[in-house]
Coordinates of C-alpha atoms in Angstrom, one line a residue:
X1 CA 74.7 77.0 6.8
X2 CA 71.1 75.6 6.4
X3 CA 70.3 74.0 3.0
X4 CA 69.4 76.6 0.4
X5 CA 66.1 76.3 -1.4
X6 CA 66.2 76.4 -5.2
X7 CA 65.7 79.7 -7.0
X8 CA 62.1 80.3 -8.1
X9 CA 59.8 77.8 -6.5
X10 CA 57.1 78.8 -4.0
X11 CA 56.5 82.5 -3.6
X12 CA 58.3 84.3 -0.8
X13 CA 56.2 84.6 2.4
X14 CA 56.4 86.5 5.6
X15 CA 58.7 84.6 8.0
X16 CA 61.0 83.2 5.2
X17 CA 64.7 83.5 5.9
X18 CA 66.8 84.8 3.0
X19 CA 70.5 85.2 2.4
X20 CA 71.3 88.5 0.6
X21 CA 74.8 89.1 -0.7
X22 CA 75.7 92.7 -1.6
X23 CA 79.2 93.8 -3.0
X24 CA 79.8 96.8 -0.7
X25 CA 82.4 96.9 -2.4
X26 CA 83.5 93.6 -0.9
X27 CA 80.7 91.0 -0.8
X28 CA 78.8 91.2 2.5
X29 CA 76.2 88.6 3.6
X30 CA 72.9 89.6 5.2
X31 CA 70.8 86.9 6.9
X32 CA 67.4 88.5 6.7
X33 CA 63.8 87.6 7.6
X34 CA 60.8 88.7 5.6
X35 CA 58.6 90.8 7.8
X36 CA 54.8 90.9 8.1
X37 CA 54.6 93.4 5.3
X38 CA 56.6 91.2 2.9
X39 CA 59.7 93.4 3.2
X40 CA 63.4 92.8 3.9
X41 CA 66.3 95.2 4.8
X42 CA 68.8 95.6 2.0
X43 CA 71.8 96.6 4.0
X44 CA 72.2 100.3 4.5
X45 CA 70.1 101.0 1.4
X46 CA 66.6 100.8 2.9
X47 CA 64.0 98.1 2.5
X48 CA 62.7 96.0 -0.4
X49 CA 59.2 94.4 -1.0
X50 CA 59.7 90.7 -1.9
X51 CA 56.6 89.1 -0.5
X52 CA 54.7 87.1 -3.2
X53 CA 57.7 87.0 -5.6
X54 CA 59.6 83.9 -6.6
X55 CA 63.2 84.0 -5.3
X56 CA 64.7 84.8 -8.8
X57 CA 62.2 87.6 -9.2
X58 CA 63.1 89.0 -5.8
X59 CA 66.8 88.8 -6.7
X60 CA 66.1 90.8 -9.9
X61 CA 64.2 93.4 -7.8
X62 CA 67.1 93.6 -5.4
X63 CA 69.5 94.3 -8.2
X64 CA 67.3 97.0 -9.7
X65 CA 66.9 98.7 -6.3
X66 CA 70.6 98.5 -5.5
X67 CA 71.5 99.7 -9.0
X68 CA 71.0 103.3 -7.7
X69 CA 73.9 102.9 -5.3
X70 CA 76.3 100.3 -6.5
X71 CA 77.8 99.5 -9.9
X72 CA 78.3 95.7 -9.8
X73 CA 74.7 94.6 -9.4
X74 CA 75.4 91.2 -11.1
X75 CA 77.2 90.2 -7.8
X76 CA 74.0 90.8 -5.8
X77 CA 72.5 87.4 -5.0
X78 CA 69.4 86.3 -3.0
X79 CA 68.7 82.8 -1.9
X80 CA 66.1 81.3 0.4
X81 CA 67.4 79.6 3.6
X82 CA 64.1 78.3 4.9
X83 CA 60.3 78.5 4.2
X84 CA 59.0 79.1 7.7
X85 CA 55.9 81.3 8.0
X86 CA 55.2 84.2 10.3
X87 CA 52.0 84.0 12.3
X88 CA 50.7 86.0 15.3
X89 CA 49.6 84.2 18.5
X90 CA 47.9 86.1 21.3
X91 CA 45.7 85.5 24.3
X92 CA 46.2 82.9 27.1
X93 CA 49.6 81.7 25.9
X94 CA 53.1 81.8 27.4
X95 CA 54.4 84.5 25.1
X96 CA 52.1 86.6 23.0
X97 CA 53.5 87.8 19.7
X98 CA 54.9 86.8 16.3
X99 CA 56.3 83.3 15.8
X100 CA 57.7 81.3 12.9
X101 CA 56.3 77.9 12.0
X102 CA 57.2 75.3 9.4
X103 CA 55.0 74.8 6.3
X104 CA 52.3 72.2 7.1
X105 CA 52.1 73.1 10.8
X106 CA 48.8 73.9 12.5
X107 CA 47.3 76.0 15.3
X108 CA 48.7 73.6 17.9
X109 CA 52.3 73.9 16.7
X110 CA 51.9 77.7 16.7
X111 CA 50.6 77.7 20.2
X112 CA 53.5 75.6 21.3
X113 CA 55.9 77.9 19.6
X114 CA 54.3 80.8 21.6
X115 CA 55.2 79.2 24.9
X116 CA 52.2 76.8 25.0
X117 CA 48.8 77.4 26.5
X118 CA 48.6 79.0 30.0
X119 CA 46.7 77.1 32.7
X120 CA 43.0 77.6 32.2
X121 CA 43.3 78.2 28.4
X122 CA 40.2 77.3 26.4
X123 CA 41.5 74.9 23.8
X124 CA 37.9 74.1 22.7
X125 CA 37.3 77.4 21.0
X126 CA 40.6 78.8 19.6
X127 CA 40.0 81.6 17.0
X128 CA 41.9 81.5 13.7
X129 CA 41.7 84.7 11.7
X130 CA 42.7 84.9 8.0
X131 CA 41.9 87.3 5.2
X132 CA 39.4 89.2 7.3
X133 CA 37.5 86.0 8.3
X134 CA 37.4 84.1 11.6
X135 CA 36.9 80.4 12.3
X136 CA 36.8 78.6 15.6
X137 CA 38.8 75.4 15.8
X138 CA 39.0 72.8 18.6
X139 CA 42.5 72.1 19.6
X140 CA 41.2 69.8 22.3
X141 CA 39.5 67.6 19.7
X142 CA 42.9 67.4 17.9
X143 CA 44.7 66.4 21.1
X144 CA 42.1 63.8 22.3
X145 CA 40.6 62.5 19.1
X146 CA 43.2 63.4 16.4
X147 CA 40.6 65.6 14.7
X148 CA 42.3 67.5 11.8
X149 CA 43.4 71.1 12.2
X150 CA 43.7 73.5 9.3
X151 CA 47.2 74.2 8.0
X152 CA 48.4 77.7 8.9
X153 CA 49.3 80.3 6.3
X154 CA 51.7 83.3 6.6
X155 CA 49.8 86.2 8.2
X156 CA 47.4 84.1 10.2
X157 CA 46.4 85.3 13.7
X158 CA 45.5 82.9 16.5
X159 CA 43.7 83.9 19.7
X160 CA 43.5 81.5 22.7
X161 CA 40.8 82.6 25.2
X162 CA 40.7 81.7 28.9
X163 CA 38.0 79.4 30.3
X164 CA 38.0 81.3 33.7
X165 CA 39.9 84.1 35.4
X166 CA 42.6 82.5 37.6
X167 CA 44.8 84.0 40.3
X168 CA 48.1 85.1 38.8
X169 CA 46.7 85.5 35.3
X170 CA 46.9 89.2 35.3
X171 CA 43.4 89.8 36.5
X172 CA 40.6 89.6 34.0
X173 CA 41.6 87.6 30.9
X174 CA 42.4 89.6 27.8
X175 CA 39.3 90.4 25.6
X176 CA 39.7 90.5 21.9
X177 CA 37.9 92.0 19.0
X178 CA 38.4 91.2 15.3
X179 CA 37.2 94.3 13.5
X180 CA 36.9 93.5 9.8
X181 CA 37.3 96.1 7.1
X182 CA 33.5 96.3 6.8
X183 CA 33.2 97.3 10.5
X184 CA 35.5 100.3 9.8
X185 CA 34.1 101.4 6.5
X186 CA 32.3 104.7 6.1
X187 CA 32.9 105.9 9.6
X188 CA 34.0 109.5 10.2
X189 CA 35.3 110.7 13.6
X190 CA 34.9 114.5 14.0
X191 CA 36.8 115.9 17.0
X192 CA 38.4 119.1 18.3
X193 CA 36.7 122.5 18.4
X194 CA 33.3 121.3 17.4
X195 CA 30.0 121.3 19.4
X196 CA 29.3 117.6 19.5
X197 CA 32.5 115.5 18.8
X198 CA 31.9 111.9 18.0
X199 CA 31.8 108.9 15.6
X200 CA 29.3 109.3 12.8
X201 CA 28.0 107.3 9.8
X202 CA 29.1 109.2 6.8
X203 CA 26.8 110.5 4.0
X204 CA 27.1 109.7 0.3
X205 CA 29.0 112.8 -0.5
X206 CA 31.2 114.0 2.4
X207 CA 33.4 117.1 2.5
X208 CA 35.3 118.5 5.5
X209 CA 32.6 121.1 6.0
X210 CA 29.7 118.6 5.9
X211 CA 31.6 116.4 8.3
X212 CA 31.9 119.2 10.8
X213 CA 28.2 119.8 10.3
X214 CA 27.5 116.2 11.5
X215 CA 29.2 117.2 14.7
X216 CA 27.0 120.2 15.2
X217 CA 29.3 122.7 13.6
X218 CA 32.4 124.5 14.8
X219 CA 32.5 126.1 18.3
X220 CA 33.6 129.7 18.9
X221 CA 37.3 128.7 19.4
X222 CA 37.6 126.7 16.1
X223 CA 40.4 127.5 13.7
X224 CA 38.8 126.7 10.4
X225 CA 41.9 127.7 8.5
X226 CA 43.8 124.6 9.6
X227 CA 41.3 121.7 9.5
X228 CA 43.1 118.3 9.3
X229 CA 41.5 115.5 7.3
X230 CA 43.0 112.1 7.8
X231 CA 42.3 108.9 5.9
X232 CA 44.3 105.8 5.3
X233 CA 45.3 107.2 1.9
X234 CA 46.5 110.6 2.9
X235 CA 46.6 113.6 5.3
X236 CA 45.3 117.0 4.1
X237 CA 45.3 120.4 5.8
X238 CA 42.2 122.3 4.6
X239 CA 41.6 126.1 4.8
X240 CA 37.8 126.4 5.3
X241 CA 38.0 130.0 6.4
X242 CA 39.0 131.1 2.9
X243 CA 36.0 129.2 1.4
X244 CA 33.5 130.7 3.9
X245 CA 34.8 134.2 3.0
X246 CA 34.0 133.6 -0.7
X247 CA 37.1 131.9 -1.9
X248 CA 37.3 128.6 -3.9
X249 CA 35.9 125.4 -2.4
X250 CA 38.6 123.0 -1.2
X251 CA 39.2 120.1 -3.5
X252 CA 39.5 117.6 -0.6
X253 CA 36.6 115.1 -0.3
X254 CA 36.4 112.1 2.0
X255 CA 36.0 109.0 -0.3
X256 CA 33.6 106.1 0.5
X257 CA 35.0 102.7 1.2
X258 CA 38.3 104.2 2.4
X259 CA 38.3 102.5 5.8
X260 CA 37.2 105.4 7.9
X261 CA 38.3 109.0 8.4
X262 CA 39.1 111.6 11.0
X263 CA 38.3 115.3 10.8
X264 CA 40.2 117.4 13.4
X265 CA 39.2 121.1 14.0
X266 CA 42.0 122.7 16.0
X267 CA 41.6 125.5 18.4
X268 CA 45.0 126.8 17.2
X269 CA 47.3 126.0 14.3
X270 CA 48.0 122.3 14.1
X271 CA 51.6 120.8 14.0
X272 CA 52.8 117.6 12.4
X273 CA 55.1 114.7 13.2
X274 CA 56.9 112.8 10.4
X275 CA 56.3 109.1 10.3
X276 CA 59.2 106.7 11.1
X277 CA 59.7 103.3 9.6
X278 CA 60.2 101.5 12.9
X279 CA 57.9 102.9 15.6
X280 CA 55.0 102.3 17.9
X281 CA 52.4 104.8 18.9
X282 CA 51.5 105.1 22.5
X283 CA 48.3 107.2 23.1
X284 CA 45.7 107.9 25.7
X285 CA 46.5 108.3 29.4
X286 CA 50.3 108.7 29.2
X287 CA 52.4 111.8 30.0
X288 CA 54.1 111.9 26.5
X289 CA 51.7 110.5 23.9
X290 CA 52.8 110.0 20.3
X291 CA 55.1 108.0 18.1
X292 CA 58.0 106.3 19.8
X293 CA 61.1 105.0 17.9
X294 CA 61.9 101.4 18.7
X295 CA 64.5 99.0 17.0
X296 CA 62.1 96.1 17.3
X297 CA 59.6 94.4 19.6
X298 CA 59.4 95.3 23.2
X299 CA 57.2 94.4 26.2
X300 CA 53.9 96.2 26.6
X301 CA 55.0 97.8 29.9
X302 CA 58.2 99.1 28.4
X303 CA 56.2 100.7 25.6
X304 CA 54.1 102.6 28.2
X305 CA 57.3 103.6 29.9
X306 CA 58.6 105.0 26.7
X307 CA 55.7 107.4 26.7
X308 CA 56.6 108.6 30.2
X309 CA 54.3 106.2 32.0
X310 CA 50.6 106.5 32.8
X311 CA 49.0 109.8 34.0
X312 CA 47.2 110.0 37.3
X313 CA 43.8 109.8 35.4
X314 CA 44.8 106.8 33.3
X315 CA 42.6 103.7 33.5
X316 CA 45.2 100.9 33.5
X317 CA 42.4 98.3 33.5
X318 CA 41.7 99.2 29.9
X319 CA 44.9 99.1 27.9
X320 CA 44.3 98.3 24.2
X321 CA 46.9 97.0 21.8
X322 CA 46.0 97.5 18.1
X323 CA 47.7 95.2 15.7
X324 CA 47.1 95.3 11.9
X325 CA 46.7 91.9 10.5
X326 CA 46.0 90.6 7.0
X327 CA 42.5 91.8 6.1
X328 CA 41.5 92.7 9.6
X329 CA 42.6 94.8 12.6
X330 CA 43.1 93.0 16.0
X331 CA 42.3 94.9 19.2
X332 CA 43.3 93.2 22.5
X333 CA 42.3 94.8 25.8
X334 CA 44.5 94.1 28.9
X335 CA 44.0 94.7 32.6
X336 CA 47.5 96.0 33.4
X337 CA 46.4 97.2 36.8
X338 CA 45.6 93.7 37.9
X339 CA 48.9 92.5 36.5
X340 CA 50.8 95.1 38.6
X341 CA 49.0 93.8 41.7
X342 CA 49.2 90.0 40.9
X343 CA 51.6 89.4 38.1
X344 CA 50.8 87.0 35.3
X345 CA 50.1 86.9 31.6
X346 CA 50.3 90.6 30.7
X347 CA 54.0 90.6 31.6
X348 CA 54.6 88.4 28.5
X349 CA 52.8 90.6 26.0
X350 CA 55.0 92.2 23.4
X351 CA 54.3 95.2 21.2
X352 CA 55.7 95.3 17.6
X353 CA 56.7 98.1 15.3
X354 CA 53.5 99.4 13.6
X355 CA 51.3 98.6 16.7
X356 CA 49.4 101.2 18.7
X357 CA 48.9 101.1 22.4
X358 CA 46.0 103.1 23.9
X359 CA 46.0 103.5 27.7
X360 CA 42.4 104.0 29.0
X361 CA 41.2 107.6 29.3
X362 CA 38.2 109.5 27.9
X363 CA 38.6 109.2 24.1
X364 CA 37.7 112.8 23.1
X365 CA 40.1 114.3 25.7
X366 CA 42.9 112.1 24.5
X367 CA 42.5 112.8 20.8
X368 CA 42.1 116.6 21.3
X369 CA 45.7 116.5 22.4
X370 CA 47.1 113.8 20.2
X371 CA 45.7 114.8 16.8
X372 CA 47.3 118.2 17.0
X373 CA 50.6 116.7 15.9
X374 CA 49.5 113.5 14.1
X375 CA 50.1 113.4 10.3
X376 CA 51.5 109.8 10.2
X377 CA 49.4 107.8 7.8
X378 CA 50.3 104.6 9.6
X379 CA 48.4 105.6 12.7
X380 CA 45.1 106.5 11.0
X381 CA 43.8 102.9 10.9
X382 CA 44.6 102.3 14.5
X383 CA 43.0 105.6 15.5
X384 CA 39.7 104.7 13.8
X385 CA 39.8 101.2 15.3
X386 CA 40.3 102.6 18.8
X387 CA 37.3 105.0 18.3
X388 CA 35.1 102.1 17.2
X389 CA 36.3 99.8 20.0
X390 CA 35.6 102.4 22.7
X391 CA 32.2 103.1 21.2
X392 CA 31.4 99.4 21.3
X393 CA 32.6 99.3 25.0
X394 CA 30.3 102.2 25.8
X395 CA 27.4 100.4 24.1
X396 CA 28.0 97.1 25.9
X397 CA 28.4 98.9 29.3
X398 CA 25.1 100.8 28.8
X399 CA 23.3 97.5 27.9
X400 CA 24.7 95.9 31.0
X401 CA 23.5 98.8 33.2
X402 CA 20.1 98.7 31.5
X403 CA 19.8 94.9 32.1
X404 CA 20.6 95.4 35.8
X405 CA 18.0 98.2 36.3
X406 CA 15.3 96.0 34.8
X407 CA 16.1 93.1 37.1
X408 CA 13.7 94.4 39.8
X409 CA 14.1 95.2 43.5
X410 CA 15.6 91.8 44.2
X411 CA 18.6 92.4 42.1
X412 CA 22.0 92.6 43.8
X413 CA 23.3 96.2 43.6

């Protein structure tokens, strides 16, 4: 067995390996890894938050949690086996996804752990994201001039861009967007049976009714008795019909600074789906959108297959993977259609529990269908991110078209 670290010491971080012993009733050993949320499984008794605690504090927390199920909690022990850190590496690398690195290691070691850079990788401008902030580091300068690189911390995200699009690289290189919390604040997406569904800047005081007003009001088929209001904090079903007929005003308001919100007006009574602890969400142009149970990470193409595969209208050149990081949300767009024709990088992309996959398709049409059964709080952040990302794509495309039209008659069509 690896050498065991002393009790106490440095706080437990995502990626640390721990040894948990539970008398069940005979002692059973569990070799567990701290996940990106700072949690570990505690046998058949659920999960326990240990991130940020010293080892002896985590052991005490484990005994308290297990005290509900077993008598001899003094026999519960927790020790640290290693202090590796969990980071997320994506982009033009051999195998995108989570990887564990040793304390003191840098961006270069993380890239190597993720299969190394692919041919054509841009090592001059590698993006390191931490706590909602980005910095660009030059791995090339480190390799050629021994310039220093910052030490990585648990929860860091690294993106390696491609210098050019190369044959066999899965078509166009992945694009990436780091959307900070500020980019998602105070946005409200109103959709369903309203006249002008869309993404809006919210007002100072926002209620479900005023949010629907931003979208031009309800249409003739709206069911105002079952309006769904979704934020990161909660999911509420609001009866506006009763209020409009003279009843009490609903107590639900949409708070500022909550990271965005969705207001869904159904055309018929809305259903719900209970959230699962280990799941991904596959949305957009697939035949069976919604949450999909998975025991762990799986390839991107398998995730799309779990949802029944793409529909005939799906745009496989615009497949977005939404990953929630520490202080930011990461949106990576892949050209899966080119991969299916040519092979390459996209085949190495993995999707992890908690991630959301959106297969390209008109956003309003997709969410009219999906939000009828969504009540899972975990998907709300990803939903708002997808709306913002699609809106930015539309803006960029419109700007490109405008630039082309102003180029004059000599422009190439």
